[in-house]
mmCIF file of C-alpha atoms in Angstrom:
data_model
loop_
_atom_site.group_PDB
_atom_site.id
_atom_site.type_symbol
_atom_site.label_atom_id
_atom_site.label_comp_id
_atom_site.label_asym_id
_atom_site.label_seq_id
_atom_site.Cartn_x
_atom_site.Cartn_y
_atom_site.Cartn_z
ATOM 1 C CA MET A 1 92.668 82.215 108.389
ATOM 2 C CA ARG A 2 90.502 85.078 106.879
ATOM 3 C CA LEU A 3 92.234 87.315 104.343
ATOM 4 C CA PRO A 4 92.122 91.043 105.150
ATOM 5 C CA TYR A 5 89.680 92.981 102.914
ATOM 6 C CA LEU A 6 90.912 95.476 100.427
ATOM 7 C CA LEU A 7 88.095 98.048 100.090
ATOM 8 C CA MET A 8 88.416 100.191 96.951
ATOM 9 C CA ASP A 9 86.677 103.469 96.106
ATOM 10 C CA ILE A 10 86.491 104.740 92.585
ATOM 11 C CA ASP A 11 85.937 108.515 92.376
ATOM 12 C CA GLY A 12 89.154 110.301 93.357
ATOM 13 C CA VAL A 13 90.982 106.930 93.381
ATOM 14 C CA LEU A 14 90.608 105.327 89.888
ATOM 15 C CA ILE A 15 88.725 108.302 88.373
ATOM 16 C CA PRO A 16 90.643 111.411 89.355
ATOM 17 C CA PHE A 17 88.850 114.704 89.858
ATOM 18 C CA PRO A 18 89.568 117.271 87.131
ATOM 19 C CA SER A 19 92.567 119.547 87.516
ATOM 20 C CA PRO A 20 91.871 123.289 87.814
ATOM 21 C CA ASP A 21 92.234 123.663 84.017
ATOM 22 C CA ARG A 22 89.612 120.865 83.578
ATOM 23 C CA THR A 23 91.996 118.433 81.846
ATOM 24 C CA ALA A 24 92.352 114.741 82.527
ATOM 25 C CA PRO A 25 95.771 113.134 83.051
ATOM 26 C CA ALA A 26 97.452 112.031 79.910
ATOM 27 C CA THR A 27 97.666 108.506 81.370
ATOM 28 C CA HIS A 28 93.856 108.151 81.395
ATOM 29 C CA ASP A 29 91.580 107.027 78.593
ATOM 30 C CA ARG A 30 88.056 108.406 78.072
ATOM 31 C CA HIS A 31 85.047 106.102 78.510
ATOM 32 C CA ASP A 32 81.362 106.859 78.355
ATOM 33 C CA VAL A 33 79.365 104.643 80.622
ATOM 34 C CA LEU A 34 75.668 104.382 81.599
ATOM 35 C CA PRO A 35 75.254 103.787 85.343
ATOM 36 C CA THR A 36 72.239 101.842 86.553
ATOM 37 C CA GLY A 37 69.108 103.940 86.519
ATOM 38 C CA ARG A 38 70.604 106.669 84.366
ATOM 39 C CA ASN A 39 68.788 107.987 81.319
ATOM 40 C CA PRO A 40 70.278 106.302 78.207
ATOM 41 C CA ASP A 41 70.633 109.728 76.588
ATOM 42 C CA GLN A 42 72.825 110.915 79.474
ATOM 43 C CA PRO A 43 75.955 108.680 79.707
ATOM 44 C CA VAL A 44 78.714 109.618 82.164
ATOM 45 C CA THR A 45 82.159 110.344 80.885
ATOM 46 C CA VAL A 46 84.951 108.744 83.119
ATOM 47 C CA TRP A 47 88.727 108.829 82.671
ATOM 48 C CA LEU A 48 90.534 105.586 83.627
ATOM 49 C CA ASN A 49 94.236 104.702 83.640
ATOM 50 C CA PRO A 50 94.637 101.180 82.071
ATOM 51 C CA ALA A 51 97.786 100.777 84.172
ATOM 52 C CA HIS A 52 95.550 100.712 87.280
ATOM 53 C CA GLY A 53 93.984 97.461 86.112
ATOM 54 C CA THR A 54 97.397 95.828 85.792
ATOM 55 C CA MET A 55 98.492 97.142 89.161
ATOM 56 C CA LEU A 56 95.387 95.963 90.929
ATOM 57 C CA LEU A 57 95.523 92.529 89.203
ATOM 58 C CA ASP A 58 99.102 92.149 90.370
ATOM 59 C CA LEU A 59 97.979 92.769 93.965
ATOM 60 C CA ILE A 60 94.886 90.595 93.710
ATOM 61 C CA ARG A 61 96.960 87.683 92.288
ATOM 62 C CA THR A 62 99.193 87.698 95.394
ATOM 63 C CA GLY A 63 96.229 86.236 97.304
ATOM 64 C CA ILE A 64 96.998 88.327 100.394
ATOM 65 C CA VAL A 65 93.900 90.470 100.270
ATOM 66 C CA ALA A 66 90.189 89.985 99.421
ATOM 67 C CA PRO A 67 89.262 92.888 97.134
ATOM 68 C CA VAL A 68 85.845 94.450 97.395
ATOM 69 C CA TRP A 69 84.448 97.605 95.836
ATOM 70 C CA CYS A 70 83.341 100.286 98.363
ATOM 71 C CA THR A 71 81.990 103.039 96.275
ATOM 72 C CA SER A 72 78.843 104.982 95.429
ATOM 73 C CA TRP A 73 79.161 103.222 92.066
ATOM 74 C CA ARG A 74 77.875 100.126 93.989
ATOM 75 C CA GLN A 75 77.290 97.160 91.632
ATOM 76 C CA ASP A 76 78.285 99.311 88.594
ATOM 77 C CA ALA A 77 81.849 99.085 89.827
ATOM 78 C CA ALA A 78 81.846 95.395 89.068
ATOM 79 C CA THR A 79 79.837 95.620 85.821
ATOM 80 C CA MET A 80 81.275 98.804 84.276
ATOM 81 C CA ILE A 81 84.424 100.152 85.818
ATOM 82 C CA GLY A 82 86.195 96.930 86.628
ATOM 83 C CA PRO A 83 85.770 95.442 83.143
ATOM 84 C CA LEU A 84 87.148 98.630 81.568
ATOM 85 C CA LEU A 85 90.299 98.045 83.567
ATOM 86 C CA GLY A 86 90.403 94.305 82.845
ATOM 87 C CA LEU A 87 89.529 93.309 86.430
ATOM 88 C CA PRO A 88 87.545 90.184 87.262
ATOM 89 C CA PRO A 89 84.060 90.536 88.768
ATOM 90 C CA LEU A 90 84.446 91.614 92.401
ATOM 91 C CA PRO A 91 81.889 91.948 95.199
ATOM 92 C CA HIS A 92 80.855 95.311 96.547
ATOM 93 C CA VAL A 93 79.753 96.672 99.829
ATOM 94 C CA ASP A 94 76.034 97.385 99.409
ATOM 95 C CA LEU A 95 76.037 101.055 100.395
ATOM 96 C CA PRO A 96 72.732 102.870 100.708
ATOM 97 C CA HIS A 97 71.730 105.995 98.840
ATOM 98 C CA PRO A 98 71.817 108.523 101.655
ATOM 99 C CA GLN A 99 70.153 111.960 101.275
ATOM 100 C CA ILE A 100 73.224 113.985 102.145
ATOM 101 C CA THR A 101 74.780 117.171 100.859
ATOM 102 C CA THR A 102 78.304 116.511 102.073
ATOM 103 C CA SER A 103 80.551 113.485 102.165
ATOM 104 C CA HIS A 104 81.044 114.086 105.905
ATOM 105 C CA PRO A 105 77.580 114.664 107.464
ATOM 106 C CA ASN A 106 78.871 113.633 110.910
ATOM 107 C CA GLY A 107 82.398 114.922 110.428
ATOM 108 C CA TYR A 108 83.647 111.664 108.937
ATOM 109 C CA LEU A 109 83.159 109.782 105.690
ATOM 110 C CA TRP A 110 79.523 108.878 105.225
ATOM 111 C CA LYS A 111 80.438 105.289 104.196
ATOM 112 C CA ARG A 112 82.192 104.514 107.427
ATOM 113 C CA ASP A 113 79.193 103.475 109.604
ATOM 114 C CA TYR A 114 78.127 100.963 106.889
ATOM 115 C CA VAL A 115 81.624 99.684 106.370
ATOM 116 C CA ASP A 116 82.188 99.292 110.116
ATOM 117 C CA SER A 117 79.090 97.155 110.408
ATOM 118 C CA TRP A 118 79.874 95.207 107.249
ATOM 119 C CA LEU A 119 83.507 94.459 108.300
ATOM 120 C CA GLY A 120 82.660 93.040 111.705
ATOM 121 C CA ASP A 121 85.961 91.820 113.123
ATOM 122 C CA ALA A 122 87.800 91.617 109.806
ATOM 123 C CA PRO A 123 91.059 93.352 109.131
ATOM 124 C CA VAL A 124 90.983 95.910 106.243
ATOM 125 C CA ALA A 125 93.015 98.098 104.036
ATOM 126 C CA TRP A 126 90.692 100.781 102.658
ATOM 127 C CA ILE A 127 91.528 103.062 99.725
ATOM 128 C CA ASP A 128 89.474 106.243 99.551
ATOM 129 C CA ASP A 129 90.298 109.843 98.851
ATOM 130 C CA ASP A 130 87.828 111.382 101.267
ATOM 131 C CA PHE A 131 88.846 110.377 104.841
ATOM 132 C CA THR A 132 88.904 112.932 107.656
ATOM 133 C CA SER A 133 90.862 112.995 110.821
ATOM 134 C CA LEU A 134 87.896 111.216 112.493
ATOM 135 C CA ASP A 135 88.273 108.333 110.095
ATOM 136 C CA HIS A 136 91.962 108.009 110.919
ATOM 137 C CA THR A 137 91.095 108.028 114.637
ATOM 138 C CA TRP A 138 88.507 105.256 113.952
ATOM 139 C CA ALA A 139 91.175 103.220 112.159
ATOM 140 C CA ALA A 140 93.728 103.664 114.991
ATOM 141 C CA GLU A 141 91.096 102.646 117.574
ATOM 142 C CA ARG A 142 90.100 99.574 115.508
ATOM 143 C CA THR A 143 93.747 98.565 115.210
ATOM 144 C CA ALA A 144 94.339 99.098 118.913
ATOM 145 C CA ASN A 145 91.412 96.714 119.606
ATOM 146 C CA GLY A 146 93.075 94.016 117.457
ATOM 147 C CA LEU A 147 91.192 94.763 114.203
ATOM 148 C CA THR A 148 94.045 95.842 112.023
ATOM 149 C CA THR A 149 92.974 98.771 109.860
ATOM 150 C CA LEU A 150 94.938 100.656 107.229
ATOM 151 C CA LEU A 151 93.543 103.746 105.483
ATOM 152 C CA VAL A 152 95.163 104.754 102.180
ATOM 153 C CA GLN A 153 94.224 108.169 100.936
ATOM 154 C CA PRO A 154 95.293 109.163 97.375
ATOM 155 C CA ASP A 155 95.266 112.773 96.245
ATOM 156 C CA PRO A 156 91.868 113.012 94.440
ATOM 157 C CA HIS A 157 93.338 114.970 91.550
ATOM 158 C CA VAL A 158 95.995 112.336 90.963
ATOM 159 C CA GLY A 159 94.375 109.107 92.082
ATOM 160 C CA LEU A 160 95.882 105.727 92.798
ATOM 161 C CA LEU A 161 99.690 105.347 92.596
ATOM 162 C CA LEU A 162 101.841 102.289 92.691
ATOM 163 C CA GLU A 163 103.221 103.437 96.064
ATOM 164 C CA HIS A 164 99.648 103.013 97.551
ATOM 165 C CA LEU A 165 99.528 99.410 96.488
ATOM 166 C CA THR A 166 103.094 98.787 97.621
ATOM 167 C CA GLN A 167 102.060 100.116 100.985
ATOM 168 C CA ILE A 168 99.081 97.769 101.102
ATOM 169 C CA THR A 169 101.164 94.810 100.004
ATOM 170 C CA ALA A 170 103.713 95.444 102.818
ATOM 171 C CA TRP A 171 100.903 95.891 105.340
ATOM 172 C CA ALA A 172 99.193 92.612 104.314
ATOM 173 C CA ALA A 173 102.522 90.740 104.317
ATOM 174 C CA ARG A 174 103.252 92.003 107.839
ATOM 175 C CA LEU A 175 99.772 90.946 108.965
ATOM 176 C CA ARG A 176 100.181 87.480 107.431
ATOM 177 C CA SER A 177 103.629 87.058 109.114
ATOM 178 C CA ALA A 178 102.230 88.186 112.523
ATOM 179 C CA ARG A 179 99.329 85.755 112.164
ATOM 180 C CA ALA A 180 101.645 82.928 111.179
ATOM 181 C CA GLY A 181 103.902 83.708 114.096
ATOM 182 C CA ALA A 182 100.894 83.710 116.454
ATOM 183 C CA ALA A 183 99.765 80.385 115.067
ATOM 184 C CA ASP A 184 103.263 78.918 115.672
ATOM 185 C CA THR A 185 103.342 80.019 119.326
ATOM 186 C CA PRO A 186 102.205 77.120 121.609
ATOM 187 C CA HIS A 187 99.144 77.945 123.710
ATOM 188 C CA GLY A 188 100.104 79.250 127.038
ATOM 189 C CA ALA A 189 103.558 80.162 125.926
ATOM 190 C CA GLU A 190 104.677 83.738 126.085
ATOM 191 C CA ALA A 191 105.976 85.321 122.939
ATOM 192 C CA ALA A 192 109.610 86.464 123.120
#
């Protein structure tokens, strides 16, 4: 039985956007990183909460989801951001570098078309701060068609909270139970 994917964004999820007064949360530590292709004289400052690494590791260790980065950080998520949080190397969705001026060029998150194709018929919990109502409609339609889909949308100025991962854990456990129940039902028998 295939595990549901856990797709994880970084900006607005693990790296919160600055507050109006331009301060970072006290829970986050400053790191200067050098993304692929960036001029060595121009590192990027990111703020990460070390507790996020522990929280994500706890979820990953349950074995109920298959974690995958889904971020414009692409492979740098696994080589830079993940290690700063103490996470093991994780795969990433190979997103393109679109020439866009908004995250929603078609009214929905630009990543969605690529993710939809990449997922195929796999169930997914996707954490991103930038979904629109069209993304939620897509998730509901996918679920209605038997492709269970959960979108989790943190506040981009706060980022990931334990309650988000608790929601995903409960969702994945229900999905596992439903699949186990379906596997136990004899072929041709009607479920009660």
